[in-house]
Coordinates of C-alpha atoms in Angstrom, one line a residue:
M1 CA 144.2 -23.3 136.6
E2 CA 140.8 -22.6 135.2
N3 CA 137.3 -23.8 136.1
G4 CA 137.1 -27.6 135.8
T5 CA 140.7 -28.2 135.8
K6 CA 141.8 -31.2 137.5
R7 CA 145.2 -32.5 139.0
E8 CA 146.4 -35.9 139.8
G9 CA 148.3 -36.6 143.1
L10 CA 146.8 -36.7 146.6
G11 CA 143.4 -36.3 144.9
K12 CA 141.6 -34.5 142.1
L13 CA 141.6 -30.7 142.7
T14 CA 138.8 -28.8 141.0
V15 CA 138.7 -25.0 141.0
S16 CA 135.2 -23.6 141.1
S17 CA 136.3 -20.0 140.2
S18 CA 136.9 -18.8 136.6
L19 CA 139.7 -17.0 137.6
Q20 CA 143.3 -17.9 136.4
V21 CA 146.4 -18.3 138.6
E22 CA 149.3 -16.6 136.6
Q23 CA 152.3 -18.9 136.4
P24 CA 155.9 -17.2 135.8
L25 CA 156.5 -16.9 132.2
A26 CA 158.9 -20.0 131.1
P27 CA 162.3 -19.3 129.4
S28 CA 161.0 -21.1 126.4
K29 CA 158.0 -18.8 126.0
L30 CA 160.0 -15.7 126.9
W31 CA 162.7 -15.9 124.2
K32 CA 160.0 -16.4 121.4
I33 CA 158.0 -13.4 122.6
I34 CA 161.6 -11.5 122.4
V35 CA 162.5 -12.6 119.2
V36 CA 159.0 -11.9 117.6
A37 CA 158.8 -8.5 119.4
S38 CA 162.3 -7.6 117.9
I39 CA 160.6 -7.4 114.5
A40 CA 159.2 -3.9 115.8
A41 CA 162.7 -2.7 115.7
G42 CA 163.0 -3.2 112.1
V43 CA 159.3 -1.8 111.3
Q44 CA 159.9 1.5 113.7
F45 CA 163.4 2.1 112.0
G46 CA 161.5 2.8 108.9
W47 CA 158.8 4.8 110.9
A48 CA 161.6 6.8 112.5
L49 CA 162.8 7.9 109.1
Q50 CA 159.2 8.7 108.0
L51 CA 158.6 10.8 111.1
S52 CA 161.8 12.8 111.2
L53 CA 162.8 13.3 107.6
L54 CA 159.9 12.6 105.1
T55 CA 157.8 15.6 105.9
P56 CA 160.7 18.1 105.0
Y57 CA 161.6 15.8 102.1
V58 CA 158.3 16.0 100.4
Q59 CA 158.5 19.9 100.9
L60 CA 161.7 19.9 99.0
L61 CA 159.8 18.1 96.4
G62 CA 157.8 21.0 96.0
I63 CA 154.8 20.2 98.0
P64 CA 153.9 23.3 100.2
H65 CA 153.4 23.0 104.1
K66 CA 149.5 23.1 104.0
F67 CA 149.2 20.2 101.8
A68 CA 152.1 18.1 103.0
S69 CA 149.8 16.5 105.8
F70 CA 147.5 15.1 102.8
I71 CA 150.5 12.9 102.0
W72 CA 150.2 11.3 105.6
L73 CA 146.5 10.1 104.6
C74 CA 148.2 7.1 103.1
G75 CA 148.9 5.7 106.6
P76 CA 145.5 5.9 108.2
I77 CA 143.6 5.0 105.0
S78 CA 145.7 1.8 104.6
G79 CA 145.5 1.1 108.2
M80 CA 141.8 1.5 108.5
I81 CA 141.6 -1.3 105.7
V82 CA 144.5 -3.3 105.8
Q83 CA 145.1 -4.2 109.5
P84 CA 141.4 -5.5 110.2
V85 CA 141.3 -7.2 106.9
V86 CA 144.7 -8.9 107.7
G87 CA 143.8 -9.4 111.3
Y88 CA 140.6 -11.2 110.3
Y89 CA 142.2 -13.5 107.7
S90 CA 145.2 -14.4 110.0
D91 CA 142.8 -15.4 112.7
N92 CA 141.2 -17.7 110.1
C93 CA 144.4 -18.8 108.0
S94 CA 144.9 -22.5 108.0
S95 CA 148.3 -22.4 106.1
R96 CA 150.9 -25.1 107.0
F97 CA 153.2 -22.3 107.7
G98 CA 150.9 -20.8 110.4
R99 CA 148.2 -18.1 111.0
R100 CA 150.4 -15.1 111.4
R101 CA 153.8 -15.9 109.8
P102 CA 152.7 -15.7 106.2
F103 CA 151.3 -12.2 106.5
I104 CA 154.6 -11.1 108.5
A105 CA 156.7 -12.4 105.6
A106 CA 154.5 -10.7 102.9
G107 CA 154.6 -7.4 104.8
A108 CA 158.5 -7.6 104.9
A109 CA 158.7 -8.1 101.3
L110 CA 156.4 -5.2 100.2
V111 CA 158.5 -2.9 102.6
M112 CA 161.6 -3.7 100.5
I113 CA 159.7 -2.7 97.4
A114 CA 158.4 0.4 98.8
V115 CA 161.6 2.0 100.4
F116 CA 163.2 1.4 96.9
L117 CA 160.4 3.4 95.5
I118 CA 160.6 6.4 98.4
G119 CA 164.5 6.4 98.1
F120 CA 164.6 6.6 94.3
A121 CA 161.6 8.9 93.8
A122 CA 163.8 11.7 92.8
D123 CA 165.9 9.8 90.4
L124 CA 163.1 8.1 89.0
G125 CA 161.2 11.5 88.6
H126 CA 164.1 13.1 86.9
A127 CA 164.4 10.1 84.4
S128 CA 160.7 10.6 83.6
G129 CA 161.1 14.3 82.9
D130 CA 161.2 16.3 86.1
T131 CA 163.5 19.3 86.0
L132 CA 166.3 19.8 88.4
G133 CA 166.8 22.3 91.2
K134 CA 163.9 23.6 93.5
G135 CA 160.2 23.6 92.4
F136 CA 157.3 21.3 91.9
K137 CA 158.4 17.7 90.9
P138 CA 155.2 16.1 89.7
R139 CA 156.6 12.7 88.6
A140 CA 158.9 12.2 91.7
I141 CA 156.0 13.1 93.9
A142 CA 153.9 10.5 92.2
V143 CA 156.6 7.7 92.7
F144 CA 157.0 8.9 96.2
V145 CA 153.1 8.6 96.9
V146 CA 152.9 5.1 95.4
G147 CA 156.0 4.0 97.4
F148 CA 154.6 5.5 100.7
W149 CA 151.2 3.8 100.1
I150 CA 152.9 0.5 99.7
L151 CA 155.1 1.3 102.7
D152 CA 152.0 2.0 105.0
V153 CA 150.2 -1.1 103.8
A154 CA 153.0 -3.5 104.3
N155 CA 153.8 -1.8 108.0
N156 CA 150.3 -2.6 108.8
M157 CA 150.6 -6.1 107.4
L158 CA 153.7 -6.6 109.9
Q159 CA 152.5 -5.0 113.0
G160 CA 148.9 -6.3 113.3
P161 CA 150.0 -10.2 113.0
C162 CA 153.2 -9.4 115.1
R163 CA 151.0 -8.3 117.9
A164 CA 148.5 -11.0 117.5
L165 CA 151.2 -13.5 117.4
L166 CA 152.5 -12.2 120.8
A167 CA 149.1 -12.6 122.1
D168 CA 148.9 -16.1 120.9
L169 CA 152.3 -17.0 122.4
S170 CA 151.1 -15.4 125.9
G171 CA 148.4 -18.1 126.2
G172 CA 145.6 -15.8 127.0
K173 CA 147.4 -14.8 130.3
S174 CA 147.0 -10.8 130.7
G175 CA 150.2 -10.6 132.7
R176 CA 152.1 -12.2 129.7
M177 CA 150.1 -10.0 127.3
R178 CA 151.3 -6.9 129.1
T179 CA 154.8 -8.1 129.1
A180 CA 154.8 -8.9 125.3
N181 CA 153.6 -5.5 124.5
A182 CA 156.1 -4.0 126.8
F183 CA 158.9 -5.9 125.0
F184 CA 157.0 -4.7 121.6
S185 CA 157.3 -1.1 122.8
F186 CA 160.8 -1.6 123.8
F187 CA 161.9 -2.7 120.3
M188 CA 159.9 0.0 119.0
A189 CA 162.1 2.3 120.9
V190 CA 165.5 0.4 119.8
G191 CA 164.1 0.9 116.0
N192 CA 163.6 4.6 116.8
I193 CA 167.0 5.0 118.4
L194 CA 168.7 3.3 115.4
G195 CA 166.3 5.4 113.0
Y196 CA 166.7 8.6 114.4
A197 CA 170.5 8.1 114.9
A198 CA 170.9 7.5 111.0
G199 CA 168.7 10.2 110.1
S200 CA 170.7 12.7 112.2
Y201 CA 173.9 11.7 110.5
S202 CA 174.6 13.9 107.8
H203 CA 177.5 12.0 106.1
L204 CA 175.7 8.7 105.9
F205 CA 175.3 8.7 102.0
K206 CA 179.5 8.5 101.9
V207 CA 178.7 5.0 103.0
F208 CA 176.9 4.5 99.6
P209 CA 178.6 6.9 97.2
F210 CA 176.1 5.8 94.5
S211 CA 173.2 7.2 96.2
K212 CA 174.0 10.8 95.4
T213 CA 173.1 11.8 91.9
K214 CA 172.2 14.9 89.9
A215 CA 168.4 14.8 91.0
C216 CA 169.3 13.4 94.6
D217 CA 171.1 15.9 96.6
M218 CA 173.0 15.3 99.9
Y219 CA 169.8 15.4 101.8
C220 CA 167.9 13.0 99.5
A221 CA 171.0 10.5 99.5
N222 CA 171.1 10.5 103.2
L223 CA 167.6 9.4 103.2
K224 CA 168.1 6.9 100.6
S225 CA 171.1 5.4 102.5
C226 CA 168.9 5.3 105.6
F227 CA 166.4 3.2 103.6
F228 CA 169.2 0.7 102.6
I229 CA 170.2 0.1 106.2
A230 CA 166.3 -0.2 106.9
I231 CA 165.9 -3.1 104.4
F232 CA 168.7 -5.1 105.9
L233 CA 167.6 -4.5 109.5
L234 CA 163.8 -5.6 108.8
L235 CA 164.9 -8.5 106.7
S236 CA 167.3 -9.9 109.2
L237 CA 165.2 -9.6 112.2
T238 CA 162.1 -11.1 110.3
T239 CA 163.9 -14.0 109.0
I240 CA 165.3 -14.8 112.4
A241 CA 161.9 -14.7 113.8
L242 CA 160.1 -16.6 111.1
T243 CA 162.8 -19.3 111.2
L244 CA 163.3 -19.8 115.0
V245 CA 159.6 -19.3 116.1
R246 CA 156.9 -21.9 115.2
E247 CA 153.2 -21.2 115.8
N248 CA 151.3 -23.6 118.1
E249 CA 149.0 -25.9 116.3
L250 CA 145.3 -24.9 116.5
P251 CA 143.3 -26.9 118.9
E252 CA 140.7 -29.1 117.0
K253 CA 137.8 -26.8 118.1
D254 CA 139.6 -23.8 116.4
E255 CA 140.2 -25.8 113.3
Q256 CA 136.6 -26.5 113.1
E257 CA 135.5 -23.0 113.6
I258 CA 138.0 -21.8 111.0
D259 CA 136.5 -24.4 108.4
E260 CA 133.1 -23.1 109.2
K261 CA 134.0 -19.5 108.5
L262 CA 135.9 -20.4 105.5
A263 CA 132.6 -22.3 104.1
G264 CA 130.5 -19.2 105.1
A265 CA 133.2 -17.1 103.2
G266 CA 132.2 -19.0 100.1
K267 CA 128.7 -17.9 100.3
S268 CA 129.5 -14.1 100.9
K269 CA 131.6 -11.9 98.6
V270 CA 132.7 -9.7 101.6
P271 CA 132.9 -12.0 104.6
F272 CA 135.2 -9.6 106.1
F273 CA 132.8 -6.8 106.4
G274 CA 130.2 -8.8 108.2
E275 CA 132.7 -9.9 110.7
I276 CA 134.0 -6.5 111.3
F277 CA 130.5 -4.8 111.5
G278 CA 129.6 -7.6 113.8
A279 CA 132.6 -7.1 115.9
L280 CA 131.7 -3.3 116.3
K281 CA 128.1 -4.2 117.2
E282 CA 128.9 -6.6 119.8
L283 CA 131.9 -4.7 121.4
P284 CA 131.4 -4.6 125.0
R285 CA 131.5 -1.2 127.1
P286 CA 134.9 -1.5 128.2
M287 CA 136.1 -1.8 124.7
W288 CA 134.1 1.2 123.4
I289 CA 135.9 3.3 126.2
L290 CA 139.1 1.9 125.2
L291 CA 138.5 3.0 121.5
L292 CA 137.4 6.6 122.6
V293 CA 140.4 7.2 124.9
T294 CA 142.9 5.8 122.2
C295 CA 141.2 8.1 119.6
L296 CA 141.7 11.1 121.8
N297 CA 145.2 9.8 122.7
W298 CA 146.0 9.7 119.1
I299 CA 144.6 13.1 118.0
A300 CA 147.0 14.3 120.6
W301 CA 150.1 12.5 119.3
F302 CA 149.5 12.7 115.6
P303 CA 150.2 16.5 115.0
F304 CA 153.7 16.2 116.8
F305 CA 154.5 13.2 115.0
L306 CA 153.8 14.8 111.6
Y307 CA 155.5 18.1 112.4
D308 CA 158.1 17.7 115.2
T309 CA 161.2 18.2 113.2
D310 CA 159.4 20.9 111.0
W311 CA 158.6 22.6 114.3
M312 CA 162.3 22.4 115.5
A313 CA 163.5 23.7 112.2
K314 CA 161.1 26.5 111.8
E315 CA 160.0 27.7 115.2
V316 CA 162.9 26.9 117.2
F317 CA 165.7 27.4 114.7
G318 CA 164.0 30.0 112.5
G319 CA 164.7 28.5 109.2
Q320 CA 162.6 28.2 106.1
V321 CA 162.0 25.3 103.7
G322 CA 164.9 25.2 101.2
D323 CA 167.1 27.1 103.5
A324 CA 170.3 24.7 103.3
R325 CA 171.6 26.2 106.6
L326 CA 169.1 26.8 109.7
Y327 CA 166.3 24.5 108.2
D328 CA 168.4 21.6 107.7
L329 CA 170.1 22.1 111.1
G330 CA 166.8 22.2 112.8
V331 CA 165.7 19.2 111.2
R332 CA 168.8 17.3 112.4
A333 CA 168.5 18.7 116.0
G334 CA 164.9 17.6 115.7
A335 CA 166.3 14.0 114.7
M336 CA 168.5 14.2 117.8
G337 CA 165.5 15.0 120.0
L338 CA 163.7 12.1 118.6
L339 CA 166.9 10.2 119.5
L340 CA 166.8 11.1 122.9
Q341 CA 163.0 10.6 123.1
S342 CA 163.5 6.9 122.0
V343 CA 166.0 6.3 124.8
V344 CA 163.8 7.3 127.4
L345 CA 161.0 5.3 125.6
G346 CA 163.2 2.3 125.8
F347 CA 163.6 2.5 129.6
M348 CA 160.3 3.6 130.2
S349 CA 158.7 0.5 128.2
L350 CA 160.5 -2.0 130.5
G351 CA 159.3 -0.2 133.6
V352 CA 155.5 0.2 132.5
E353 CA 154.6 -3.3 134.1
F354 CA 156.3 -2.3 137.4
L355 CA 154.8 1.3 137.5
G356 CA 151.4 0.1 136.7
K357 CA 151.5 -2.2 139.6
K358 CA 152.8 0.5 142.0
I359 CA 150.5 3.1 140.8
G360 CA 147.4 1.1 141.0
G361 CA 146.9 -0.5 137.6
A362 CA 147.6 0.2 133.7
K363 CA 144.8 2.6 133.1
R364 CA 145.6 4.7 136.0
L365 CA 149.1 4.8 134.7
W366 CA 147.9 5.6 131.2
G367 CA 145.6 8.4 132.3
I368 CA 148.6 10.0 134.4
L369 CA 150.9 9.9 131.4
N370 CA 148.2 11.6 129.1
F371 CA 148.3 14.4 131.5
V372 CA 152.2 14.8 131.1
L373 CA 151.6 14.3 127.4
A374 CA 149.2 17.3 127.6
I375 CA 151.7 19.5 129.7
C376 CA 154.4 18.7 127.2
L377 CA 152.6 19.6 124.1
A378 CA 151.4 23.1 125.9
M379 CA 155.1 23.5 126.8
T380 CA 155.9 23.9 123.0
I381 CA 154.3 27.4 123.2
L382 CA 156.7 28.5 125.7
V383 CA 159.8 27.1 124.0
T384 CA 158.7 28.7 120.7
K385 CA 158.2 32.3 122.3
M386 CA 161.5 32.0 124.1
A387 CA 163.3 31.1 120.7
E388 CA 161.5 34.0 119.3
K389 CA 162.5 36.6 121.9
S390 CA 166.4 35.3 121.6
R391 CA 166.8 35.5 118.0
Q392 CA 170.2 36.8 117.2
H393 CA 172.1 38.0 114.0
D394 CA 175.7 37.8 113.1
P395 CA 177.7 41.1 111.9
A396 CA 176.6 40.4 108.2
G397 CA 172.7 40.4 109.3
T398 CA 172.5 36.5 108.8
L399 CA 170.2 34.9 111.2
M400 CA 172.0 32.6 113.7
G401 CA 170.6 29.5 115.3
P402 CA 168.8 29.4 118.8
T403 CA 170.7 29.9 121.9
P404 CA 171.9 27.0 124.0
G405 CA 169.4 27.2 126.5
V406 CA 166.6 27.3 123.9
K407 CA 167.9 24.4 122.1
I408 CA 168.2 22.5 125.3
G409 CA 165.0 23.0 126.5
A410 CA 163.6 21.8 123.1
L411 CA 165.5 18.8 123.3
L412 CA 164.4 18.1 126.9
L413 CA 160.8 18.5 125.8
F414 CA 161.3 15.7 123.0
A415 CA 163.1 13.5 125.6
A416 CA 160.3 14.0 128.1
L417 CA 157.7 12.9 125.6
G418 CA 159.2 9.5 125.6
I419 CA 157.5 8.7 129.2
P420 CA 154.0 9.0 127.8
L421 CA 154.9 7.5 124.4
A422 CA 155.8 4.3 126.2
A423 CA 152.1 4.0 127.5
T424 CA 150.7 4.8 124.2
F425 CA 152.8 1.9 122.5
S426 CA 151.8 -0.7 124.9
I427 CA 148.8 -0.2 127.2
P428 CA 146.1 0.1 124.9
F429 CA 147.1 -2.9 122.8
A430 CA 147.5 -5.0 125.9
L431 CA 144.1 -4.0 127.1
A432 CA 142.5 -4.8 123.9
S433 CA 144.1 -8.3 123.7
I434 CA 142.9 -8.9 127.3
F435 CA 139.4 -7.6 126.8
S436 CA 139.2 -9.8 123.5
S437 CA 140.7 -12.8 125.2
N438 CA 138.2 -12.7 128.0
R439 CA 135.4 -12.9 125.5
G440 CA 136.9 -15.4 123.1
S441 CA 137.5 -13.1 120.2
G442 CA 140.1 -13.5 117.7
Q443 CA 143.2 -11.3 118.6
G444 CA 143.9 -10.4 115.0
L445 CA 140.3 -9.0 114.3
S446 CA 140.2 -7.3 117.9
L447 CA 143.6 -5.4 117.2
G448 CA 142.2 -4.5 113.9
V449 CA 139.2 -2.8 115.6
L450 CA 141.5 -0.9 117.9
N451 CA 143.7 0.2 115.0
L452 CA 140.4 1.9 113.8
A453 CA 140.7 4.2 116.9
I454 CA 144.1 4.9 115.9
V455 CA 143.8 5.7 112.0
V456 CA 140.6 7.7 112.1
P457 CA 142.0 10.3 114.2
Q458 CA 145.1 10.3 111.9
M459 CA 143.1 10.8 109.0
L460 CA 141.2 13.7 110.7
V461 CA 144.7 15.5 111.5
S462 CA 146.1 14.6 108.1
L463 CA 143.0 16.4 106.4
V464 CA 142.7 19.5 108.6
G465 CA 146.0 19.8 110.2
G466 CA 147.8 21.6 107.5
P467 CA 144.9 23.9 106.6
W468 CA 144.3 24.4 110.4
D469 CA 147.7 25.7 111.1
D470 CA 147.7 27.7 107.8
L471 CA 144.8 29.5 109.2
F472 CA 146.9 30.9 112.1
G473 CA 149.9 31.9 110.0
G474 CA 151.5 28.6 108.8
G475 CA 153.1 27.5 112.0
N476 CA 152.9 24.2 113.7
L477 CA 151.6 25.6 117.1
P478 CA 147.9 25.6 116.7
G479 CA 147.8 21.7 115.9
F480 CA 150.0 21.1 119.1
V481 CA 147.4 23.2 121.2
V482 CA 144.6 20.9 119.8
G483 CA 146.8 18.1 120.8
A484 CA 147.4 18.9 124.2
V485 CA 143.6 19.6 124.7
A486 CA 142.8 16.1 123.3
A487 CA 145.4 14.4 125.6
A488 CA 143.9 16.2 128.7
A489 CA 140.7 14.8 127.6
S490 CA 141.8 11.3 127.2
A491 CA 143.4 11.4 130.7
V492 CA 140.2 12.3 132.3
L493 CA 138.3 9.5 130.5
A494 CA 141.2 6.9 131.2
L495 CA 141.0 7.6 134.9
T496 CA 137.3 7.9 135.3
M497 CA 135.8 5.8 132.7
L498 CA 138.2 3.0 131.5
P499 CA 137.5 -0.1 133.7
S500 CA 140.5 -2.0 134.8
P501 CA 141.4 -5.5 133.4
P502 CA 140.7 -8.6 135.6
A503 CA 143.2 -9.6 137.9
D504 CA 146.1 -12.1 136.8
A505 CA 146.0 -13.9 140.2
K506 CA 144.3 -14.6 143.1
P507 CA 145.2 -16.8 146.3
A508 CA 144.2 -20.2 146.1
V509 CA 142.1 -20.0 149.5
A510 CA 139.9 -17.3 147.6
M511 CA 138.9 -19.6 144.8
G512 CA 136.5 -22.1 146.7
L513 CA 138.6 -25.5 146.4
S514 CA 137.1 -29.0 146.9
I515 CA 139.0 -32.1 146.9
K516 CA 137.6 -35.1 145.5

């Protein structure tokens, strides 16, 4: 019930409070939320392949480690522009197919184009004149970069409208928004599990025998085969969601607001930028703090996302890029660690709402888990030192892999990071939706503004991460140490400065009821 709401019966009941009584989520709403959230599995399947396999892949194309991070600038730059733009126009879209659904469909189509370019980059590069074997392959790199840019644009076109549609289906109720974002995080974990499982299987290319060519070796063919599966999964889930879930018709008031904005757009060549700068200027203090905490949180995460499998291959296994034995074994062990991490992420995502209530709120849970993130990132130093001290060689003098204890320790570290990752994938988005809903702001634009706090640190890490690591000898630990410090800072800010969202429900006796 909201302020001014009346009910017929024994009398007319007027609630003089603006607080809402949260009703249980109806099954008809729940299945819609689950179906839309399942699109995250298809999106994250592709992201899992990027995070586990693409950094080693670009180095095999001839890009050195210190420049590999620049490739990842594609994602944050496209996210900084695309997601706020898509969010703004999806808020104001008057298509007969709905506000969010056209953008979700367009994003899915672009993903299919992008993964084709990435998967066939080596083949297209060789056909254009690149030489076979090791070394710098400029044409293949150019095709890869174009495909990677398109993929990141497409992913941003998908994720923003998906989360905004979940907020729309939640009807402005904060508890439902947290539940919807928890399901989104859960399906991200499902996509991660499938993606990392596919990435860790070294003979997947045998399912698609045509994927292995002169220019595309077994590693490349496996990546290409994984992307074939990614296309099928995303296309299936998106088609099901867009077919079964219909968006609610806009209230007449919202339609009038959209008409006014569209009329204003005709007078301005760049109406979006006025909206985005206006949104930033008018952000309330809680939202600014949320952006700051989110920014620090992603400064902590992104070095590990960028170099997790590379760290496992180099620091833990002792391999080098191009080493078909230890480095490849390390990459696959890293993919297995990310698989374990995703299993933990899936279970933790379903428990975020419960744990938040037990601990004392979502923001407190997020702060505590950011401390867990800081500890885990700092522990990479210990695991690396243990691996270095336990290096062994066979009788022929060939370096062997890490001892079982070191490998298990590294895998447990990967798995433990799934706990704070569940909070990162759900809590900030839920808080942004709640804060924007309370102010009557558009969900798409608000989530686009939040995305700025994610992509800016990604750009920072992409620009300085490789050179920063190279300054200390070319390893991955310097970036992880910076991440640990940033995680601790985000935890302190979340616990001390980030306000708690308003309560979902209050007893009726506390609302001031009057019967007429």
